[in-house]
Amino acid sequence: MPVSGSPSTGAVTLSLEGRITAYTVAPIWRKALDTLARNPDRPILVDASRLEYIDNTGIALIFDLKRRQRPPGAEVEIHDLAPNLAALIPAYDAKRYAKAYEKPEAIGVIEHIGWAAGQQLTYLGIMLGFLRNCGTALGRAIIGRGEVRWSEVLSVATEAGANAVPIVLLIGFLMGVIIAFEIGLVAQQFGAVIFVVNGVGVAMLRELGPLMTAIVFAGRTGAAFAAEIGTQKVNEEVNAILTFGLDPVYFLVLPRLLASMVVVPLLAVLADLVGLFGGALVLVTFDISFLQFYNQLLGAVGAGDLLLGVFKASVFGLAIAAIGCQRGLNTGAGATSVGLSATSAVVTGIVWIVVIDGIFTVLTS
Amino acid sequence: MAQMADIPSTAAAGARGGPAISVNRLKMGYGKRVLLDNASFDVHRGEILVILGGSGCGKSSLMKNIIGLYQPMAGDILIDGESIVRAGPEKKAQLQRRMGVMYQSGALFGSLNVLQNVRFPLDEFTDMGLAEKNLTARMLLQLVEMGHAEALMPGELSGGMQKRAGIARAMALGADMLMLDEPSAGLDPITAANLDRTIRSLRDNLGFTFVVVTHELQSIFNIADRGVMLDPVSHSIIAEGKPSDLRDHSEDPRVRQFFNRLPDEARQATGS
């Protein structure tokens, strides 16, 4: 793009030539802006007489040059622009165009912290309200005063429970194998291999069975709950439920809470059993027979350990379902929001599983 | 499982005096953003009232305020003389069941087929037997010319079919007021015309009161007895009346521009 100065008028002429397209416009644009910056007090004449073709980016370039605020006598003038291209330029409203690019007002760190804290408090209020509604619905269902959609409970239990059996069996078995092997190697050095049975028994029944089942459940079902309900929210199905005068908590959340409360403990018991079997299998290689394993296990763990694990699993199930459903109901608009809700359900679910597990450990130790 | 709800019959509701819906000095919006202020209008029994206006003026939000999904910032909305704004949860649910709602996407439940979707309100709120519920649902589907599609899932339906099934479901509980959100948006001209005909036929033959949110001009002229036009700039109702009168006689350039489908330059040229 040639640039020339006129000694008589003091004007600087920018010549736009040939074809200006998205692929060629960048250096021309830079040079044009550079010329404007170098000549702040001189008029700029843009000669478009030798311009053969421009696309949208070329129009944007001309528009950009025209909209520049320059002092009087130093304006930018476009000369000899083809009439069809010249007609496009006024279609852009310079004021509205500039407004769209206004930067949002920057806020200070303190203000930002206050805003974020306010957001969290609002969210906490929403979550507490949701938990209160869930508690009421659950309480009414348990004492038999509230209506429960049992067909829905069964359907959720089948999908979230029966279909999760293979993965829970696999994870439970591998946990038992890994624990037995790791502890066995250390115990072998002290001649205390038989006590590995105690470790595997207590770890599986009290901790790993419920915990690993809950983590699998959060990843598999908590996310599914959030995505299902989130999609229903986006498709206005939740609004349709509301305008039938139905409560989404009763209609969508309660069946999932009840199903999860029942299914997670059952899955945890399965994980316990295959975990113990995996441990026993490994200990055979350490010369501990199945019968020795069984006898030692009876002495090491009791019904209390199993019941504690089952109860914990039930609470985990409740928390995962409540978080998944809440995230689903809180979904914004569009497909992205559904994805964010599902992700958030898994992350929050796992965090709360660990927190609840910690509370149980403190209370029962 | 099913719960009996207090659902007044269409005939009983129609016997009452006064407007079916009365919006009084309504102020609504989101957060601090006001969409509509000081809006008042009535919807008379058996009329088709169209809420119209450009995109983003708050038409759908106004409908959601009327059906009690959103809480207005100020003002009141009376359904058959009873405030849905101040109603407690049970009363509100009762009033909501008086109004069948069809959402823009149809909002059919994805896990239920068309017949089950239409039967859904009957399953939830009545003690009818399955055969009777199926019969009622099939009758409603015939009414909206969807009898052939009862076994299809929502995902297998075209846009127009979803909307017609949505209307059938909205009518299932004997609601005497139907709220339709953009019924003809995104439909081909023939399907849209058929849907318009269905709406008029339901009003003419069964006496339903309709509140229809739309900005489809052809649809407005086809179905509306009266229109209420919202303006996104002044956040107010700028016109109320018969659409053809608004088009031909309104002195407000914004109204003339809307009804004559003119670009901004043309409105400026006409001296507004």
XYZ file of C-alpha atoms in Angstrom:
637
model
C 0.000 0.000 0.000
C 1.824 3.108 -1.160
C 1.850 6.125 1.128
C 2.713 9.552 -0.217
C 2.707 13.109 1.068
C 1.517 16.197 -0.798
C 3.744 19.254 -0.186
C 1.067 21.691 -1.394
C -1.836 20.574 0.842
C 0.129 18.849 3.569
C -2.174 15.842 3.172
C -0.950 12.263 3.346
C -2.362 9.928 0.724
C -2.900 6.239 1.398
C -3.521 4.221 -1.742
C -5.599 1.082 -1.494
C -4.850 -1.156 -4.452
C -5.835 -4.478 -5.959
C -7.684 -7.020 -3.832
C -8.071 -6.647 -0.091
C -9.300 -9.827 1.571
C -9.145 -11.461 4.985
C -5.836 -13.041 3.946
C -4.155 -9.816 2.832
C -5.707 -7.135 5.014
C -3.552 -7.451 8.168
C -0.349 -5.670 6.954
C -2.390 -3.037 5.078
C -4.405 -2.312 8.219
C -1.251 -2.070 10.376
C 0.398 0.280 7.885
C -2.731 2.463 7.632
C -2.998 2.823 11.421
C 0.717 3.492 11.604
C 0.350 6.269 9.013
C -2.505 7.807 11.015
C -0.425 7.659 14.197
C 2.626 9.224 12.519
C 0.579 12.083 11.081
C -1.747 13.168 13.844
C -2.163 16.723 12.541
C -2.270 16.154 8.778
C -5.322 15.260 6.699
C -5.375 11.690 5.415
C -6.689 10.980 1.929
C -7.494 7.340 1.253
C -7.375 6.781 -2.479
C -9.554 3.798 -3.377
C -9.598 4.399 -7.134
C -7.339 1.439 -7.864
C -9.151 -0.912 -5.524
C -10.353 -3.977 -7.473
C -12.098 -5.970 -4.773
C -12.611 -5.904 -0.995
C -14.403 -8.339 1.280
C -15.917 -7.693 4.732
C -12.527 -7.198 6.308
C -11.689 -4.506 3.759
C -14.958 -2.731 4.533
C -14.093 -2.981 8.226
C -10.704 -1.387 7.469
C -12.289 1.569 5.660
C -14.909 1.891 8.397
C -12.141 1.864 11.011
C -10.261 4.629 9.248
C -13.397 6.759 8.915
C -14.479 6.414 12.519
C -11.133 7.611 13.967
C -11.484 10.768 16.034
C -9.065 13.288 14.497
C -8.553 17.008 15.128
C -10.191 19.488 12.709
C -8.252 19.719 9.466
C -6.730 16.289 9.984
C -9.746 14.126 9.124
C -9.640 10.941 7.075
C -11.328 11.204 3.689
C -12.057 8.292 1.409
C -11.788 9.112 -2.277
C -13.039 7.266 -5.347
C -14.541 4.317 -3.496
C -16.830 2.322 -5.803
C -20.453 3.355 -5.150
C -21.590 -0.153 -4.179
C -18.871 -0.359 -1.507
C -19.411 3.230 -0.372
C -23.098 2.398 0.201
C -22.147 -0.295 2.721
C -20.151 1.984 4.991
C -23.026 4.112 6.396
C -24.851 0.886 7.341
C -22.556 0.693 10.348
C -23.428 3.041 13.166
C -20.106 4.269 14.508
C -21.512 5.115 17.959
C -23.169 1.737 18.513
C -20.145 -0.027 17.093
C -17.806 1.748 19.471
C -20.147 1.098 22.419
C -20.043 -2.620 21.814
C -16.339 -2.591 22.464
C -16.468 -0.574 25.670
C -14.574 -2.406 28.366
C -16.604 -3.348 31.421
C -15.923 -1.111 34.373
C -13.023 -2.557 36.328
C -13.715 -3.288 39.988
C -11.201 -3.344 42.813
C -9.981 -6.444 44.632
C -12.035 -5.688 47.749
C -15.134 -5.080 45.682
C -14.497 -8.299 43.778
C -14.134 -10.278 47.023
C -17.365 -8.738 48.301
C -19.161 -9.584 45.046
C -17.879 -13.184 45.129
C -18.864 -13.544 48.791
C -22.334 -12.242 47.956
C -22.633 -14.791 45.153
C -21.603 -17.592 47.509
C -24.097 -16.456 50.145
C -26.850 -16.397 47.532
C -25.860 -19.885 46.424
C -25.746 -21.076 50.028
C -29.273 -19.727 50.541
C -30.480 -21.569 47.421
C -28.780 -24.790 48.526
C -30.218 -24.573 52.055
C -33.692 -23.937 50.663
C -33.313 -26.930 48.365
C -32.080 -29.169 51.209
C -34.989 -28.037 53.390
C -37.451 -28.952 50.610
C -35.704 -32.311 50.105
C -35.770 -32.989 53.858
C -39.482 -32.206 54.037
C -40.299 -34.383 51.015
C -38.107 -37.215 52.299
C -39.527 -36.999 55.801
C -43.093 -37.106 54.498
C -42.234 -40.069 52.270
C -40.578 -41.994 55.125
C -43.488 -41.525 57.533
C -45.910 -42.417 54.735
C -47.640 -39.037 54.506
C -46.216 -37.932 51.198
C -46.832 -39.350 47.764
C -43.944 -41.256 46.193
C -43.680 -42.170 42.530
C -42.545 -45.725 43.173
C -42.411 -46.651 39.486
C -39.913 -43.826 39.011
C -37.943 -44.960 42.088
C -37.728 -48.460 40.610
C -36.701 -47.151 37.218
C -33.938 -44.972 38.724
C -32.805 -47.818 40.997
C -32.516 -50.140 38.000
C -30.518 -47.681 35.956
C -28.347 -46.382 38.791
C -28.064 -49.665 40.687
C -28.447 -52.835 38.618
C -26.600 -51.402 35.640
C -23.731 -50.268 37.883
C -23.091 -53.746 39.316
C -20.329 -54.801 36.872
C -18.222 -51.665 37.394
C -18.692 -51.788 41.181
C -17.700 -55.485 41.238
C -14.596 -54.760 39.207
C -13.512 -51.790 41.336
C -14.301 -53.609 44.617
C -12.369 -56.719 43.568
C -9.342 -54.699 42.491
C -9.387 -52.701 45.730
C -9.330 -55.945 47.762
C -6.491 -57.329 45.644
C -4.408 -54.143 45.880
C -4.885 -53.678 49.632
C -4.059 -57.332 50.389
C -1.002 -57.258 48.192
C 0.385 -53.969 49.514
C -0.154 -54.820 53.189
C 0.890 -58.434 52.602
C 4.334 -57.460 51.298
C 5.021 -55.376 54.417
C 3.474 -57.875 56.856
C 5.490 -60.698 55.343
C 8.712 -59.063 56.585
C 7.409 -59.282 60.145
C 5.825 -62.723 59.820
C 2.425 -61.243 60.422
C 0.717 -62.107 57.153
C -2.359 -63.477 58.920
C -3.117 -59.967 60.228
C -3.466 -58.743 56.660
C -6.927 -60.324 56.858
C -7.783 -57.856 59.642
C -6.564 -54.945 57.535
C -8.456 -56.031 54.415
C -11.640 -56.738 56.428
C -11.714 -53.438 58.304
C -10.619 -51.393 55.277
C -13.175 -52.914 52.924
C -16.187 -52.954 55.256
C -15.693 -49.610 57.000
C -13.966 -47.511 54.375
C -13.126 -48.669 50.891
C -16.326 -50.520 50.029
C -18.647 -47.577 50.701
C -16.119 -44.950 49.570
C -15.208 -46.490 46.213
C -18.842 -47.323 45.508
C -19.812 -43.738 46.267
C -17.106 -42.351 44.003
C -18.221 -44.606 41.138
C -21.834 -43.606 41.862
C -20.983 -39.895 41.844
C -19.189 -40.187 38.509
C -21.807 -42.364 36.916
C -25.137 -41.400 38.435
C -24.620 -37.987 40.068
C -23.551 -36.614 36.686
C -26.457 -38.374 34.973
C -28.961 -36.853 37.429
C -27.576 -33.366 36.812
C -27.565 -33.832 33.036
C -31.073 -35.333 32.895
C -32.688 -32.686 35.059
C -30.568 -29.945 33.480
C -31.772 -30.954 30.018
C -35.347 -30.971 31.285
C -34.782 -27.485 32.649
C -33.357 -26.255 29.330
C -36.269 -27.836 27.418
C -38.733 -26.118 29.788
C -40.018 -29.504 31.020
C -39.393 -28.298 34.576
C -41.527 -25.215 33.843
C -44.230 -27.515 32.486
C -44.127 -29.516 35.738
C -44.385 -26.287 37.737
C -47.353 -25.030 35.763
C -49.193 -28.276 36.386
C -48.907 -27.209 40.013
C -46.437 -30.023 40.742
C -43.336 -29.641 42.867
C -40.153 -30.613 40.977
C -38.683 -31.801 44.281
C -41.494 -34.313 44.689
C -41.600 -35.123 41.009
C -37.948 -35.270 39.981
C -35.795 -35.224 43.095
C -37.546 -37.468 45.620
C -37.493 -40.635 43.465
C -33.776 -40.151 42.869
C -33.054 -39.553 46.557
C -34.936 -42.666 47.638
C -33.437 -44.846 44.915
C -29.907 -43.667 45.715
C -30.354 -44.165 49.484
C -31.218 -47.806 48.863
C -29.011 -48.635 45.925
C -25.648 -47.302 47.107
C -25.616 -49.462 50.304
C -26.508 -52.543 48.248
C -23.722 -51.801 45.794
C -21.355 -51.171 48.713
C -22.147 -54.625 50.184
C -21.358 -56.170 46.800
C -18.091 -54.219 46.685
C -17.302 -55.448 50.227
C -17.878 -59.075 49.270
C -15.816 -59.067 46.072
C -13.145 -56.977 47.814
C -12.807 -59.585 50.546
C -12.739 -62.312 47.893
C -9.991 -60.474 46.022
C -8.032 -60.112 49.258
C -8.461 -63.810 50.049
C -7.308 -64.712 46.575
C -4.102 -62.701 46.960
C -3.424 -64.106 50.441
C -3.469 -67.631 49.019
C -0.164 -66.700 47.416
C 1.034 -65.764 50.932
C 0.068 -69.274 52.156
C -3.147 -68.162 53.872
C -5.923 -70.583 52.922
C -9.534 -69.501 52.365
C -10.536 -71.236 55.623
C -7.815 -69.415 57.582
C -8.912 -66.158 55.955
C -12.547 -66.812 56.908
C -11.769 -67.689 60.543
C -9.460 -64.698 60.967
C -12.018 -62.380 59.343
C -14.760 -63.453 61.764
C -12.544 -62.441 64.655
C -11.421 -59.182 63.062
C -14.669 -57.569 61.980
C -18.181 -57.631 63.321
C -21.683 -56.742 62.239
C -21.063 -53.228 63.535
C -18.376 -52.648 60.908
C -20.640 -53.854 58.133
C -23.583 -51.767 59.373
C -21.432 -48.670 59.718
C -20.303 -49.082 56.106
C -23.868 -49.644 54.928
C -25.155 -46.593 56.802
C -22.304 -44.485 55.470
C -23.050 -45.642 51.942
C -26.678 -44.646 52.362
C -25.672 -41.131 53.451
C -23.225 -40.936 50.522
C -26.022 -41.938 48.148
C -28.317 -39.293 49.575
C -25.657 -36.578 49.269
C -24.701 -37.525 45.700
C -28.326 -37.595 44.552
C -29.162 -34.291 46.279
C -26.122 -32.572 44.755
C -26.794 -33.999 41.281
C -30.457 -32.961 41.354
C -29.709 -29.508 42.749
C -27.102 -28.894 40.062
C -29.610 -30.040 37.451
C -32.367 -27.739 38.710
C -29.878 -24.880 38.882
C -28.860 -25.292 35.230
C -28.871 -22.112 33.145
C -29.704 -21.898 29.457
C -28.113 -23.917 26.666
C -26.174 -27.124 26.188
C -23.021 -25.733 27.812
C -24.872 -25.206 31.080
C -25.918 -28.856 31.117
C -22.285 -29.926 30.741
C -21.195 -27.540 33.493
C -23.919 -28.864 35.798
C -22.840 -32.468 35.217
C -19.180 -31.633 35.869
C -20.056 -29.632 38.950
C -22.230 -32.478 40.268
C -19.325 -34.935 40.077
C -16.725 -32.616 41.606
C -18.987 -31.382 44.416
C -20.248 -34.908 45.018
C -16.758 -36.346 45.474
C -15.693 -33.465 47.732
C -18.724 -34.004 49.949
C -18.188 -37.782 50.053
C -14.726 -37.183 51.475
C -16.002 -34.540 53.926
C -18.819 -36.820 55.134
C -16.401 -39.734 55.420
C -14.126 -37.583 57.560
C -17.041 -36.663 59.833
C -17.972 -40.344 60.195
C -14.385 -41.270 60.997
C -14.205 -38.654 63.757
C -17.588 -39.653 65.190
C -16.938 -43.412 65.181
C -13.283 -43.569 66.161
C -50.773 -42.365 43.294
C -53.113 -39.929 41.638
C -54.219 -36.954 43.655
C -57.556 -35.272 43.255
C -57.125 -31.603 42.574
C -59.627 -28.817 42.890
C -60.172 -28.257 39.201
C -63.130 -26.095 38.281
C -64.871 -27.164 35.097
C -64.766 -24.960 32.023
C -68.486 -24.300 32.235
C -68.330 -23.281 35.893
C -65.423 -20.962 35.243
C -67.147 -19.418 32.275
C -70.204 -18.626 34.343
C -68.260 -16.158 36.528
C -68.283 -12.484 35.644
C -65.341 -10.136 35.011
C -62.258 -10.691 32.913
C -60.579 -14.090 32.824
C -57.183 -12.510 33.489
C -56.492 -9.044 34.778
C -52.979 -7.556 34.813
C -52.795 -4.501 37.071
C -49.894 -2.030 37.145
C -47.406 -4.830 36.610
C -43.674 -4.226 36.923
C -41.475 -7.157 35.976
C -37.912 -7.999 35.015
C -34.797 -9.865 36.062
C -32.672 -8.699 38.972
C -32.452 -4.931 38.606
C -33.309 -4.996 34.893
C -36.874 -3.827 34.307
C -38.564 -5.285 31.228
C -42.048 -3.885 31.696
C -43.409 -1.216 34.017
C -46.892 -0.115 34.970
C -48.583 -2.479 32.533
C -52.325 -3.029 32.830
C -54.692 -4.957 30.568
C -57.505 -7.492 30.759
C -58.043 -10.739 28.911
C -61.746 -11.306 28.325
C -63.364 -14.702 28.397
C -63.361 -16.547 25.108
C -61.047 -14.117 23.347
C -57.695 -14.682 21.713
C -55.346 -12.039 23.037
C -51.926 -11.814 21.444
C -48.952 -10.373 23.312
C -46.738 -9.010 20.609
C -43.612 -6.976 20.128
C -40.050 -7.258 18.907
C -37.478 -9.743 20.169
C -36.382 -9.154 23.755
C -39.299 -6.935 24.748
C -40.445 -9.357 27.472
C -43.378 -11.168 25.832
C -42.496 -14.632 27.124
C -41.499 -13.209 30.526
C -44.910 -11.522 30.774
C -46.564 -14.858 30.063
C -44.434 -16.525 32.726
C -45.492 -13.840 35.199
C -49.143 -14.459 34.344
C -48.833 -18.212 34.923
C -47.032 -17.659 38.210
C -43.593 -18.963 37.228
C -41.958 -15.612 37.905
C -42.739 -13.196 40.718
C -43.367 -9.638 39.491
C -41.466 -6.702 41.004
C -44.740 -4.869 41.660
C -48.389 -4.940 40.696
C -50.871 -7.773 40.598
C -52.244 -10.438 38.276
C -55.762 -11.745 38.863
C -56.885 -15.073 37.482
C -60.651 -15.144 37.566
C -60.525 -12.442 40.236
C -57.956 -14.218 42.429
C -54.383 -12.984 42.763
C -51.778 -15.468 41.594
C -49.047 -13.118 42.832
C -50.149 -13.199 46.458
C -51.503 -16.769 46.450
C -49.975 -19.360 48.771
C -48.424 -22.485 47.215
C -51.626 -24.550 47.174
C -53.836 -21.786 45.836
C -51.204 -20.921 43.262
C -51.039 -24.543 42.077
C -54.834 -24.543 41.843
C -54.828 -21.375 39.732
C -52.001 -22.721 37.571
C -54.076 -25.778 36.733
C -56.763 -23.451 35.383
C -54.259 -22.367 32.727
C -52.913 -24.852 30.230
C -49.491 -23.797 29.003
C -47.712 -24.681 25.795
C -44.067 -23.685 25.825
C -42.093 -22.589 22.806
C -40.445 -25.987 22.359
C -43.547 -27.951 23.296
C -41.750 -29.045 26.513
C -42.971 -32.608 26.088
C -41.457 -35.051 28.569
C -38.727 -36.828 26.641
C -39.163 -40.161 28.400
C -42.897 -40.428 27.596
C -44.543 -41.008 24.214
C -47.110 -38.580 22.835
C -50.119 -40.357 24.348
C -48.414 -40.639 27.754
C -47.487 -36.952 27.608
C -51.088 -35.914 26.984
C -52.303 -38.382 29.622
C -49.756 -37.150 32.151
C -51.923 -34.499 33.879
C -54.766 -37.001 34.118
C -52.397 -39.581 35.663
C -51.269 -37.055 38.231
C -54.486 -35.345 39.216
C -57.426 -37.642 38.588
C -58.644 -41.061 39.688
C -59.796 -41.980 36.187
C -59.157 -45.528 34.971
C -56.456 -46.133 32.386
C -58.943 -46.842 29.593
C -60.819 -43.605 30.277
C -57.615 -41.603 30.474
C -56.392 -43.065 27.184
C -59.718 -42.291 25.550
C -59.595 -38.673 26.755
C -55.986 -38.272 25.636
C -56.751 -39.758 22.193
C -59.722 -37.421 21.829
C -57.502 -34.436 22.606
C -54.919 -35.649 20.125
C -57.619 -35.932 17.437
C -58.659 -32.383 18.243
C -55.189 -31.109 17.359
C -54.870 -33.523 14.425
C -52.240 -35.652 16.113
C -54.182 -38.909 16.408
C -51.779 -40.710 14.095
C -48.730 -39.924 16.241
C -49.746 -41.133 19.690
C -47.080 -43.833 19.897
C -44.202 -41.622 18.809
C -41.606 -40.256 21.203
C -41.093 -36.460 21.356
C -37.702 -36.801 19.668
C -39.415 -38.310 16.626
C -41.816 -35.389 16.126
C -41.435 -32.336 13.921
C -41.585 -28.873 15.508
C -45.231 -28.371 14.557
C -46.235 -31.801 15.898
C -44.491 -31.112 19.203
C -46.395 -27.862 19.564
C -49.735 -29.470 18.736
C -49.065 -32.274 21.229
C -48.117 -29.554 23.739
C -51.509 -27.877 23.164
C -53.321 -31.204 23.648
C -51.478 -31.744 26.941
C -52.250 -28.186 28.043
C -55.974 -28.892 27.553
C -55.963 -32.259 29.327
C -56.993 -31.072 32.772
C -59.950 -29.083 31.531
C -58.134 -25.736 31.689
C -60.325 -22.972 30.298
C -57.420 -20.633 29.564
C -54.595 -21.634 27.256
C -51.259 -19.832 27.165
C -49.211 -20.425 24.044
C -45.610 -19.274 23.779
C -44.603 -18.652 20.157
C -46.831 -21.385 18.701
C -45.927 -20.741 15.079
C -42.251 -19.801 15.470
C -40.002 -21.864 13.243
C -42.854 -23.602 11.428
C -43.357 -23.762 7.675
C -46.259 -21.607 6.392
C -48.673 -24.518 5.914
C -48.035 -26.031 9.364
C -48.307 -22.567 10.927
C -51.607 -21.946 9.124
C -52.932 -25.322 10.314
C -51.950 -24.482 13.871
C -53.661 -21.087 13.594
C -56.792 -22.834 12.352
C -56.628 -25.272 15.293
C -56.379 -22.378 17.769
C -59.354 -20.552 16.262
C -61.371 -23.739 16.098
C -60.706 -24.476 19.785
C -61.820 -20.990 20.733
C -64.887 -20.988 18.442
C -66.082 -24.474 19.325
C -65.005 -24.925 22.936
C -64.846 -21.349 24.177
C -61.248 -21.390 25.377
C -59.585 -18.118 26.351
C -56.192 -17.813 24.682
C -53.168 -15.732 25.528
C -50.700 -16.145 22.683
C -47.168 -14.783 22.663
C -45.940 -14.254 19.141
C -44.323 -11.875 16.719
C -45.368 -13.741 13.581
C -47.425 -11.141 11.713
C -49.414 -13.595 9.622
C -50.350 -15.560 12.700
C -51.363 -12.411 14.558
C -53.778 -11.411 11.788
C -55.086 -14.980 11.503
C -55.945 -15.586 15.132
C -55.958 -12.470 17.281
C -59.110 -10.748 18.471
C -56.975 -8.213 20.252
C -53.290 -7.495 20.646
C -51.188 -5.942 23.388
C -47.922 -4.566 22.079
C -44.843 -4.227 24.291
C -41.963 -1.871 23.639
C -38.440 -2.805 24.773
C -37.241 0.813 24.933
C -39.986 2.453 26.994
C -40.690 -0.835 28.895
C -44.397 -0.264 28.495
C -47.487 -1.280 26.567
C -47.597 1.019 23.571
C -50.707 -0.270 21.841
C -53.774 -2.339 22.557
C -56.519 -3.240 20.111
C -57.497 -5.203 17.053
C -54.360 -5.951 14.979
C -55.807 -4.691 11.689
C -56.849 -1.440 13.406
C -53.398 -1.053 14.905
C -51.816 -1.612 11.509
C -54.086 0.775 9.628
C -54.928 3.470 12.135
C -52.254 3.609 14.852
C -50.557 6.969 15.119
C -47.574 5.471 16.904
C -44.758 5.023 14.357
C -43.370 2.058 16.340
C -46.672 0.239 15.971
C -46.963 1.063 12.263
C -43.369 -0.034 11.722
C -44.032 -3.399 13.427
C -47.263 -4.158 11.599
C -45.958 -3.025 8.231
C -42.652 -4.860 8.745
C -40.510 -1.812 8.012
C -36.763 -1.436 8.658
C -35.554 1.371 10.931
C -34.655 3.681 8.015
C -38.221 3.509 6.711
C -39.570 4.442 10.126
C -37.218 7.429 10.245
C -38.296 8.379 6.737
C -41.949 8.415 7.755
C -41.101 11.154 10.188
C -41.116 9.502 13.593
